[in-house]
MMTF fields as JSON, N, C-alpha, C and O atoms, coordinates in Angstrom:
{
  "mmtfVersion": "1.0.0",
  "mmtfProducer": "UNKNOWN",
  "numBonds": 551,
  "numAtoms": 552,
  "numGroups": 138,
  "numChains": 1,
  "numModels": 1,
  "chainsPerModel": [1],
  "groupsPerChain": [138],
  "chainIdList": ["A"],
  "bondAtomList": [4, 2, 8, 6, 12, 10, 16, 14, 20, 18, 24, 22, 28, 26, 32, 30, 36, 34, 40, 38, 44, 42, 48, 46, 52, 50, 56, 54, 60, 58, 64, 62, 68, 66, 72, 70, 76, 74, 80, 78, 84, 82, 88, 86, 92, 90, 96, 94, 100, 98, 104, 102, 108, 106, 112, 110, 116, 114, 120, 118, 124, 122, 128, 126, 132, 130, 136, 134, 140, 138, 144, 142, 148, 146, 152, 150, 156, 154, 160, 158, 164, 162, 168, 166, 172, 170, 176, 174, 180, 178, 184, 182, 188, 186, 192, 190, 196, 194, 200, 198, 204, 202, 208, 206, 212, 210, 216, 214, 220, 218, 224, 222, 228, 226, 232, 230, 236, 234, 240, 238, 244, 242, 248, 246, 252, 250, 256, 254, 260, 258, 264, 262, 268, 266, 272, 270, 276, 274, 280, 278, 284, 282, 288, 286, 292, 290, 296, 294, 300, 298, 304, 302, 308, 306, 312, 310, 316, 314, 320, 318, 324, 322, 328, 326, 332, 330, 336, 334, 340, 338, 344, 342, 348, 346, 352, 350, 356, 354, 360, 358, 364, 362, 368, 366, 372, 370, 376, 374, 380, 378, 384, 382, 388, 386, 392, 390, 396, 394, 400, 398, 404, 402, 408, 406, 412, 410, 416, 414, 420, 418, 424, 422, 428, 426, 432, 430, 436, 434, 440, 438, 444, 442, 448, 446, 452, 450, 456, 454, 460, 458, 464, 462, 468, 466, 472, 470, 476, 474, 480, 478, 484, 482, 488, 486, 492, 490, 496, 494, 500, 498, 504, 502, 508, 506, 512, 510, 516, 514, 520, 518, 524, 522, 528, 526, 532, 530, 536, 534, 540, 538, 544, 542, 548, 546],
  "bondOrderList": [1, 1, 1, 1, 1, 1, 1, 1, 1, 1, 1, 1, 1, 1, 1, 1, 1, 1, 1, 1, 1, 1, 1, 1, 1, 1, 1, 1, 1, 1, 1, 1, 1, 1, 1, 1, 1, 1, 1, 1, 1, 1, 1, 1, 1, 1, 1, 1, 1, 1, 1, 1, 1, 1, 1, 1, 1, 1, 1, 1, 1, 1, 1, 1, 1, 1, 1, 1, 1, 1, 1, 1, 1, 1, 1, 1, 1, 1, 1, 1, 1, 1, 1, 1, 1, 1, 1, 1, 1, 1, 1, 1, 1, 1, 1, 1, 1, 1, 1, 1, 1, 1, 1, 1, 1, 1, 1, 1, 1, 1, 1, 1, 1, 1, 1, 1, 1, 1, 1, 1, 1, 1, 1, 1, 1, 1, 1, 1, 1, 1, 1, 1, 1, 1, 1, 1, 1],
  "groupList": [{"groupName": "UNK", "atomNameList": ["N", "CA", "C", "O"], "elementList": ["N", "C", "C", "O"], "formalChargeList": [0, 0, 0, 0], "bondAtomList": [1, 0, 2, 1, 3, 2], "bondOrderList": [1, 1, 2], "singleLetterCode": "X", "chemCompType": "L-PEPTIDE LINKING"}],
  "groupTypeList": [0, 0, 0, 0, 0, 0, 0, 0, 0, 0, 0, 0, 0, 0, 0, 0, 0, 0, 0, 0, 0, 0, 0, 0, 0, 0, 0, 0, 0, 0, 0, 0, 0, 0, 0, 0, 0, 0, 0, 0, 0, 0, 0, 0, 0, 0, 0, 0, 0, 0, 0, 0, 0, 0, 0, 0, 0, 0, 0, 0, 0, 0, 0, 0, 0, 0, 0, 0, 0, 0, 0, 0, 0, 0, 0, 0, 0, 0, 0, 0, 0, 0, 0, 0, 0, 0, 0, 0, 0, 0, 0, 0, 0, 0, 0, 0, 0, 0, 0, 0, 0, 0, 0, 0, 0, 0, 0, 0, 0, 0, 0, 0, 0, 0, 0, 0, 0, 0, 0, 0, 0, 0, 0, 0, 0, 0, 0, 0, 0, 0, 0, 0, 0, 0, 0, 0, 0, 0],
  "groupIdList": [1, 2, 3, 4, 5, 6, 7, 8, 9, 10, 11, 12, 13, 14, 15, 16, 17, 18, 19, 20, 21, 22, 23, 24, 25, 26, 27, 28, 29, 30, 31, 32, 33, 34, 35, 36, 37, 38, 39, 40, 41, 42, 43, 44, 45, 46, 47, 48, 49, 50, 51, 52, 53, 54, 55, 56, 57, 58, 59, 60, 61, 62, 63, 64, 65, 66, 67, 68, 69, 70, 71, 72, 73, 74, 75, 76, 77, 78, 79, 80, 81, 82, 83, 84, 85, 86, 87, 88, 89, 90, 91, 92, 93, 94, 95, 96, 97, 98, 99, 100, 101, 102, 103, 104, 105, 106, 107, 108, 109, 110, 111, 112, 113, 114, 115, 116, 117, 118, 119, 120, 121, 122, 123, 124, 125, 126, 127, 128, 129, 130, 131, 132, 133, 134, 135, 136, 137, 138],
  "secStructList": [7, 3, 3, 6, 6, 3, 3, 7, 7, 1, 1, 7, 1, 1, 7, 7, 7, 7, 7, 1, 7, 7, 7, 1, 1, 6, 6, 6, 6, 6, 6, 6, 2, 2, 2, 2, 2, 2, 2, 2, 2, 2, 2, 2, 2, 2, 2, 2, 2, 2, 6, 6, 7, 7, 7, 1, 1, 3, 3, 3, 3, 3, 1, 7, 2, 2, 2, 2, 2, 2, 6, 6, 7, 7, 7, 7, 7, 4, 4, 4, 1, 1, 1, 7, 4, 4, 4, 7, 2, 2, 2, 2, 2, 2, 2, 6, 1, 1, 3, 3, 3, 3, 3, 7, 7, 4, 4, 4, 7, 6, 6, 2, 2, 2, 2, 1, 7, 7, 7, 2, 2, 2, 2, 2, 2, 2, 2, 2, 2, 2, 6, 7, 7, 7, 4, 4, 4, 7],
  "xCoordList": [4.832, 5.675, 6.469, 6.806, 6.844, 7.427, 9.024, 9.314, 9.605, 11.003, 11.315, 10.78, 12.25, 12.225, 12.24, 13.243, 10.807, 9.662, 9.459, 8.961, 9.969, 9.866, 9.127, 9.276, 8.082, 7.156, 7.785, 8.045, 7.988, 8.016, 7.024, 6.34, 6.729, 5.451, 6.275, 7.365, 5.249, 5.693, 6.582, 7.804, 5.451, 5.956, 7.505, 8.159, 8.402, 9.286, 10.286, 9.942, 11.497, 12.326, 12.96, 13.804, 12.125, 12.375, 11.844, 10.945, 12.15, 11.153, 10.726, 11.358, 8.894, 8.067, 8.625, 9.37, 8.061, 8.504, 7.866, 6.653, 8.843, 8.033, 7.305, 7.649, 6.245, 5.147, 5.833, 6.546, 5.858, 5.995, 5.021, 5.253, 3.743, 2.616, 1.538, 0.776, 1.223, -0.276, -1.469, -1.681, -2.681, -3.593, -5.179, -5.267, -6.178, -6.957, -8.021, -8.821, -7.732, -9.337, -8.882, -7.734, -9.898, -9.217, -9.2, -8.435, -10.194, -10.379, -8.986, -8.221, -8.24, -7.133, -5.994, -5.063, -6.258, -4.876, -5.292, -4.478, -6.447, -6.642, -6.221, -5.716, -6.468, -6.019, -4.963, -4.973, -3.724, -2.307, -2.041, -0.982, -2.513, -1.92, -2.049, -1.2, -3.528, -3.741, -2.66, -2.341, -1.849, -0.808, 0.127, 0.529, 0.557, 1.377, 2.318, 3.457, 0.266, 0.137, 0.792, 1.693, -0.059, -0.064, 1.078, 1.043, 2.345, 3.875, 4.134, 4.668, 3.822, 4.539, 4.481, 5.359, 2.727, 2.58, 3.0, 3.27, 3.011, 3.613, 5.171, 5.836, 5.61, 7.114, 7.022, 7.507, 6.475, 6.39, 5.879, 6.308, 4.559, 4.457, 5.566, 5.269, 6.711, 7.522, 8.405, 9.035, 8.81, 9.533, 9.308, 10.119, 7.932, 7.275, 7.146, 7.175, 7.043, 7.169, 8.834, 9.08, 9.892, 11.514, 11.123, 11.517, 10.593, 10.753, 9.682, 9.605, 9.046, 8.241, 6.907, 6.246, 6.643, 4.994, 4.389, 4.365, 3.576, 3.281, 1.799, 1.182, 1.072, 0.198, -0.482, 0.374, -1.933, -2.571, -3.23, -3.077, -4.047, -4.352, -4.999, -6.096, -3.808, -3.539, -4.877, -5.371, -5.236, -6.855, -6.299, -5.287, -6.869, -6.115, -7.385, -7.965, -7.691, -8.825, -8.734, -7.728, -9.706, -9.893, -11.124, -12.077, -11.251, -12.676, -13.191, -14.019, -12.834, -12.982, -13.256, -12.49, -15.09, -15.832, -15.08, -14.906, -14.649, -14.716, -13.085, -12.912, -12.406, -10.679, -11.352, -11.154, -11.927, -12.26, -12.502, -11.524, -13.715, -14.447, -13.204, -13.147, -12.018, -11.37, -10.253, -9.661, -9.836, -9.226, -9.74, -9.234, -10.553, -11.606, -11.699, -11.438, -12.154, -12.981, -11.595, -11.045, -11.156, -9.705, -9.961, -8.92, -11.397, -11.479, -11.226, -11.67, -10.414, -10.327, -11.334, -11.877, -11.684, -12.889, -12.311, -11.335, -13.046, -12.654, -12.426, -11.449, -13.053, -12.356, -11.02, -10.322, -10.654, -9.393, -8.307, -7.443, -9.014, -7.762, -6.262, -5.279, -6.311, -5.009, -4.435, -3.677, -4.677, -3.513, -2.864, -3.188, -1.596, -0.414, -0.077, -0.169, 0.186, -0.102, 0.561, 0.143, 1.54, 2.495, 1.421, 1.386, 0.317, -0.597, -1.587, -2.669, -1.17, -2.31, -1.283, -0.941, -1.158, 0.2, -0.861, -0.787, -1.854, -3.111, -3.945, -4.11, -4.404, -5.457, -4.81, -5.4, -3.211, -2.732, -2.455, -2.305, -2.437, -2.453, -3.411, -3.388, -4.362, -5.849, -6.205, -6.387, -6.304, -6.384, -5.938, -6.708, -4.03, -3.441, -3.971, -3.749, -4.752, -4.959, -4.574, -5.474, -3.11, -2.16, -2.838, -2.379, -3.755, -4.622, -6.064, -6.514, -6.869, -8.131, -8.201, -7.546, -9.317, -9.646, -11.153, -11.81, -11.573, -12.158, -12.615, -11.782, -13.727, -14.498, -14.345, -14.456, -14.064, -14.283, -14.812, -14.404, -15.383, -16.093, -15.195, -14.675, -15.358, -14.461, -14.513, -13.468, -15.326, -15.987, -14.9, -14.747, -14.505, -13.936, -12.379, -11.515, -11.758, -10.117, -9.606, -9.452, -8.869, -7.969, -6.917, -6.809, -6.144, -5.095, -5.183, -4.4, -6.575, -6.64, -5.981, -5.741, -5.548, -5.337, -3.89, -3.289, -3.078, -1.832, -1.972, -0.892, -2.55, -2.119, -3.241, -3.027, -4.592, -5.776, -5.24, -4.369, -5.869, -5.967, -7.127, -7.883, -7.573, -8.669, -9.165, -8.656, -10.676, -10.88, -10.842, -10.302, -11.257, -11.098, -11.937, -11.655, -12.85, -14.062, -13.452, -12.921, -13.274, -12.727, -10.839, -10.294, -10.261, -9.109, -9.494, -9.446, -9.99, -10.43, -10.646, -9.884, -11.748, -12.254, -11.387, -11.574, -10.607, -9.769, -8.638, -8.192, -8.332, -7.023, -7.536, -6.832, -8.882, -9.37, -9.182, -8.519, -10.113, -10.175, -8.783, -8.653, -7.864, -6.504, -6.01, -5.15, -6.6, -6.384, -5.17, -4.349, -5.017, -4.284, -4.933, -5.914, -4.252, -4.689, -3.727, -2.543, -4.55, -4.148, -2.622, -3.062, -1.195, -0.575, -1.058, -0.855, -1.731, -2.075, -2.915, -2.943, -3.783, -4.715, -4.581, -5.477, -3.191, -2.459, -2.045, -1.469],
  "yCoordList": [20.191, 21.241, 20.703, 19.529, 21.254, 20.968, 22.127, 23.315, 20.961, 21.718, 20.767, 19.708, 21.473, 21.405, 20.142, 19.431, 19.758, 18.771, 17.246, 16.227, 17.397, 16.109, 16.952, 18.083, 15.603, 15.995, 15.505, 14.351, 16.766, 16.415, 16.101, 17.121, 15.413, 15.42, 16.212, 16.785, 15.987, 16.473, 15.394, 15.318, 14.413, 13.071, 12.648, 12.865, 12.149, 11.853, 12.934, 14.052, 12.366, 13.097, 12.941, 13.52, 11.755, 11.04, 11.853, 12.625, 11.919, 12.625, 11.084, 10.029, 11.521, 10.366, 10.485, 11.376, 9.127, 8.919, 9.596, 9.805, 10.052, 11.322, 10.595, 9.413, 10.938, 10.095, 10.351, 11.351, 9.339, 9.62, 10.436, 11.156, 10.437, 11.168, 11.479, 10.526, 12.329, 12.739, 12.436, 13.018, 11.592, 11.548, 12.391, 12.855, 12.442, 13.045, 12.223, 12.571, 11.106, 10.136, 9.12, 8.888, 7.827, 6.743, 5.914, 4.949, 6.248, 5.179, 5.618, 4.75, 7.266, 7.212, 5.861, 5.241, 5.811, 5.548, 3.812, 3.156, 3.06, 1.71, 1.685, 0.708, 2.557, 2.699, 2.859, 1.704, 3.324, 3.288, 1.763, 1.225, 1.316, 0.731, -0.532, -1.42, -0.466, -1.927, -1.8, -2.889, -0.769, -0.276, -0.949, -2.039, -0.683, -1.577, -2.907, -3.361, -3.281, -4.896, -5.496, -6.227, -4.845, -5.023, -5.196, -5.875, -4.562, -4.428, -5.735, -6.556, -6.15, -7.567, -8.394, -9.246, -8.463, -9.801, -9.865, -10.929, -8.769, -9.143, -9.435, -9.907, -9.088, -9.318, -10.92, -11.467, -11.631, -12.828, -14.052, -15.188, -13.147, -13.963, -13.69, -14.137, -13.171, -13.316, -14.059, -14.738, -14.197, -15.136, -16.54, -17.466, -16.543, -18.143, -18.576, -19.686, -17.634, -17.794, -18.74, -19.805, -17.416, -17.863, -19.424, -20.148, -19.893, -21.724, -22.339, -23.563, -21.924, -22.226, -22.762, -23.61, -21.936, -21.513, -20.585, -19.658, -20.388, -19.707, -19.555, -20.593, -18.207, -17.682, -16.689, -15.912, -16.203, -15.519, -14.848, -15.159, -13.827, -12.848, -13.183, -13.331, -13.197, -12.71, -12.064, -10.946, -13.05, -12.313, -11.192, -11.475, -10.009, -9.591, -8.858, -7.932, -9.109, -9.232, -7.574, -7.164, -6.965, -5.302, -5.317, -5.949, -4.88, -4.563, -3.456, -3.165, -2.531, -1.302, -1.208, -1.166, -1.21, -0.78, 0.345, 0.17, 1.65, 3.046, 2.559, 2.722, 2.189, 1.728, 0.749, 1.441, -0.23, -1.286, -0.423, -0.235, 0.448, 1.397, 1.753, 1.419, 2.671, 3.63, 2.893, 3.579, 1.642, 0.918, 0.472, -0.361, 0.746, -0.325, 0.75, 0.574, 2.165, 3.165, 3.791, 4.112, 3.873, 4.649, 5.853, 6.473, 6.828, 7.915, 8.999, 8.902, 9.875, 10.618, 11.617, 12.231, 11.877, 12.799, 13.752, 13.517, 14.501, 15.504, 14.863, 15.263, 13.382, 12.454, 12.177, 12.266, 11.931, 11.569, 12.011, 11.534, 13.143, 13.803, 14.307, 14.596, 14.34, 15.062, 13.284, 13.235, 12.288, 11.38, 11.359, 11.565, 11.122, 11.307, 10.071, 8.867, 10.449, 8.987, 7.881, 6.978, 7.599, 6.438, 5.441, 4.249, 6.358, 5.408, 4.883, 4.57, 4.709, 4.334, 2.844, 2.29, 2.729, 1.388, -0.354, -1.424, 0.267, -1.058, -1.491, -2.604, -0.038, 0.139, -0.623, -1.374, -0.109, -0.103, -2.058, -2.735, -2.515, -4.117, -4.743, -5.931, -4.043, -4.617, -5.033, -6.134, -3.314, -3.243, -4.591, -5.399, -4.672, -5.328, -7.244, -8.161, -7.129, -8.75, -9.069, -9.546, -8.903, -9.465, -9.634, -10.54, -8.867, -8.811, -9.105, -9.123, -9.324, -8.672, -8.684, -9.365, -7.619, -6.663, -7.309, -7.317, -8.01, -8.867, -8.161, -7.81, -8.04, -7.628, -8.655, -9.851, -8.211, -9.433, -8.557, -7.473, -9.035, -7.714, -8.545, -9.656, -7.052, -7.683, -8.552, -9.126, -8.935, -10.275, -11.67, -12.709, -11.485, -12.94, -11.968, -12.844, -10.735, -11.159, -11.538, -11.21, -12.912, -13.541, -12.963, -13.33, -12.071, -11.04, -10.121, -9.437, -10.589, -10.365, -11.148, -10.666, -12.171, -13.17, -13.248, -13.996, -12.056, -11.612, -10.147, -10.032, -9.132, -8.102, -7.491, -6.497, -8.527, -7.805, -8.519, -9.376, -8.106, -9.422, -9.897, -9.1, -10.842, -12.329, -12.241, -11.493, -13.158, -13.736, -15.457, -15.705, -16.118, -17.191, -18.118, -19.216, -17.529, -18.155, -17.524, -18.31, -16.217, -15.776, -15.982, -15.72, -16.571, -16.776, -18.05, -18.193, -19.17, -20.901, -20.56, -21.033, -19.626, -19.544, -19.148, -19.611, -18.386, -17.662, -18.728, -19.241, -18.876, -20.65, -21.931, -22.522, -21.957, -22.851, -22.608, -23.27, -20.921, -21.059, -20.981, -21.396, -20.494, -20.493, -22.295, -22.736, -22.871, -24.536, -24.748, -25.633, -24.079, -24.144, -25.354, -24.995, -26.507, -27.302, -27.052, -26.796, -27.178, -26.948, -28.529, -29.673, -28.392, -29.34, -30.922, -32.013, -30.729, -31.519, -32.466, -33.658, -31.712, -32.633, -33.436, -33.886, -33.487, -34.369, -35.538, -36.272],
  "zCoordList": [9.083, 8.603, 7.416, 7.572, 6.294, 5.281, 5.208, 5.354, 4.924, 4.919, 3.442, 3.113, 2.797, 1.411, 0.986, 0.909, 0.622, 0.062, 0.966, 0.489, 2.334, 3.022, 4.252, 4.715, 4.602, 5.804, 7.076, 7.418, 7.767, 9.402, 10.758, 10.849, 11.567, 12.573, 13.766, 13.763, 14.814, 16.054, 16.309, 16.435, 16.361, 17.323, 16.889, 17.91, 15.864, 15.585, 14.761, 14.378, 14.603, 14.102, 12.899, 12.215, 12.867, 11.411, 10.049, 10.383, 8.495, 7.756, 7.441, 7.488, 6.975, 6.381, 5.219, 4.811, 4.462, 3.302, 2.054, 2.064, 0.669, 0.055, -0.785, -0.812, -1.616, -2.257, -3.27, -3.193, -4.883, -6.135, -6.604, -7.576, -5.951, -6.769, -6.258, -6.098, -5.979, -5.458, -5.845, -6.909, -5.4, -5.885, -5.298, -4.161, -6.194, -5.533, -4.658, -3.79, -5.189, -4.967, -4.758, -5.137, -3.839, -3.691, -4.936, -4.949, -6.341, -7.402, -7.3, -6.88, -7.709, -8.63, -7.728, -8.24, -6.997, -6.064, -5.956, -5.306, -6.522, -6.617, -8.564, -9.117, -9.036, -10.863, -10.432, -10.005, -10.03, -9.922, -8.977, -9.298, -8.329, -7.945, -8.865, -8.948, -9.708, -10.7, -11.476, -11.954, -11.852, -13.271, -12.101, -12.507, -10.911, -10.257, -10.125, -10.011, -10.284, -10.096, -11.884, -12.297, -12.34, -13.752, -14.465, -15.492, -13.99, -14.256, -13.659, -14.405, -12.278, -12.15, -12.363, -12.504, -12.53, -13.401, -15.035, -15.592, -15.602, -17.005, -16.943, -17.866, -15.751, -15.307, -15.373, -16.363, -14.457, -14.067, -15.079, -15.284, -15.712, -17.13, -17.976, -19.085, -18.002, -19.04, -18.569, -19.38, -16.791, -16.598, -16.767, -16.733, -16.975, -16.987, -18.724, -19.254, -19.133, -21.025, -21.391, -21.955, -20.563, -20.276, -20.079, -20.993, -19.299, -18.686, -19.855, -19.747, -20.676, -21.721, -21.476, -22.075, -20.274, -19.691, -20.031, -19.222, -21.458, -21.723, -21.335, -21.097, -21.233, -20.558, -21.236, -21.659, -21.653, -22.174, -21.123, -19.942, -21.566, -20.626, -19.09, -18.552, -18.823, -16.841, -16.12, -16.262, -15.39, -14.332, -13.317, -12.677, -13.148, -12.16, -11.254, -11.822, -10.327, -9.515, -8.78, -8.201, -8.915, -8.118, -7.201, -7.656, -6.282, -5.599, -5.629, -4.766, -6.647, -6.908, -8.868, -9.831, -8.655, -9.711, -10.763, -11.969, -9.898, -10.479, -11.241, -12.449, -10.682, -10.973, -12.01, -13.008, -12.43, -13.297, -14.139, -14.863, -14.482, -15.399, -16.424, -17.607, -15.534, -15.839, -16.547, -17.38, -16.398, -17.254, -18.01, -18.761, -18.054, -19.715, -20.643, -21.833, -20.052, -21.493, -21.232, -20.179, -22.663, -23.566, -23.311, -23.093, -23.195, -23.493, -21.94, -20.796, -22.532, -21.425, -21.1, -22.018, -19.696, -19.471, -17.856, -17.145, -17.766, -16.345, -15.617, -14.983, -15.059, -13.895, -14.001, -12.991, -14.809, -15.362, -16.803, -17.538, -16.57, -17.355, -16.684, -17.368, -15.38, -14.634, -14.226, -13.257, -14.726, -14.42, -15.022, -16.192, -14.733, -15.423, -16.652, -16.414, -17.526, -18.503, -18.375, -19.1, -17.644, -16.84, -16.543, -16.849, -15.709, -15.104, -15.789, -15.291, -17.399, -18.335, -18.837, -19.882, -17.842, -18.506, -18.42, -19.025, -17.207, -16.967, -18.484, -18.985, -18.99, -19.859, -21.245, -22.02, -21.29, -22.772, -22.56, -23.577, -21.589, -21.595, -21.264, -20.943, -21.296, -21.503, -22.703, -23.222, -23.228, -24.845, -25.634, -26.153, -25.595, -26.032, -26.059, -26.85, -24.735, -24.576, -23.307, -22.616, -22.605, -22.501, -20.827, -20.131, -20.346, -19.104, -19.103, -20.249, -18.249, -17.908, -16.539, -15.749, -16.264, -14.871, -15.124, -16.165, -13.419, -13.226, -11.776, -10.94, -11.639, -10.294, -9.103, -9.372, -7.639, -6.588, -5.221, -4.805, -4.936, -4.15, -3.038, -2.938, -2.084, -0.257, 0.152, 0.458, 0.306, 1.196, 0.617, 1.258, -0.188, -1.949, -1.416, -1.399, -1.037, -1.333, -0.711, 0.466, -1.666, -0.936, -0.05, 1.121, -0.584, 0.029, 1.708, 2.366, 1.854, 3.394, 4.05, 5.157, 3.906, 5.053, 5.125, 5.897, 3.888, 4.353, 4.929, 5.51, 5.092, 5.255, 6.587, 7.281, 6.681, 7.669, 8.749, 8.602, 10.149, 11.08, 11.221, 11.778, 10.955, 10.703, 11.685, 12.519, 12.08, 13.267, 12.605, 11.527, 13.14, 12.68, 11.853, 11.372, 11.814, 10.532, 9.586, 8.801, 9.28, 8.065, 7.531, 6.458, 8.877, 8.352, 7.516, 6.295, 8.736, 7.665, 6.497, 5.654, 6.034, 4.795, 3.45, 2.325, 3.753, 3.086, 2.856, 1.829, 4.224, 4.074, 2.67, 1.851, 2.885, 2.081, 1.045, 0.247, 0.737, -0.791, -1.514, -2.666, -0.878, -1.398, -1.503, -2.265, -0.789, -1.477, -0.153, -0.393, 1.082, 1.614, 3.262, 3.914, 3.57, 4.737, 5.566, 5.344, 6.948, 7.856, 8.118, 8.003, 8.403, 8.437, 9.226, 8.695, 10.598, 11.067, 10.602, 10.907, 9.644, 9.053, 7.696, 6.981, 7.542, 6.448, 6.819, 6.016]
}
């Protein structure tokens, strides 16, 4: 039920939280979230420029082909003409240099082994490739 613009359930009494933006598709909503990512790391490369670590274009890893595509070609078409242009903030630091959008299919993200629950061949693996040892074995 919607009461003026916040969603209510049965189950709680709480309202859920309201979205900034509606999307239609999951590419749009992996393309917003690369414009996301994309803001912090140019955040972070500028903090590291500040300490006089300077850094050229930033890898930023997607598992999503259609989100890669859509940041690379400038041109707008019916897939993507209703995004809002905020979310063209990935593309315009591509262009610029200052990024690149780099394919890693599922199986390769590292970022599971904060947010999935593992079994344990795939936690080791993931521990590793992150360069991370187990303490005991130091």
């Amino acid at each position: 039920m919607m009461i003026k613009g916040k969603v209510w359930t049965k189950s709680s009494t709480e309202p859920c939280k309201k979205q900034n933006s509606i999307t239609l598709s999951t590419v749009e909503v992996e393309y917003i979230s690369l414009g996301s990512c994309c803001a912090q790391i140019l955040w972070i490369r500028q903090q590291l420029n500040d300490f006089g670590k300077t850094m050229h274009k930033v890898p930023i890893y997607c598992d999503n082909m259609n989100a890669i595509n859509i940041s690379k070609n400038p041109v707008q078409h019916s897939r993507t003409k209703h995004i809002e242009i905020r979310h063209h903030f990935t593309r315009d630091h591509m262009l610029k240099g200052d990024i690149e959008i780099d394919f890693v299919d599922t199986f390769h993200q590292l970022a599971d082994i904060f947010i999935k629950p593992l079994n344990k061949e795939q936690f080791c693996r993931i521990r590793k490739d992150l360069g991370m040892v187990n303490a005991s074995e130091v």
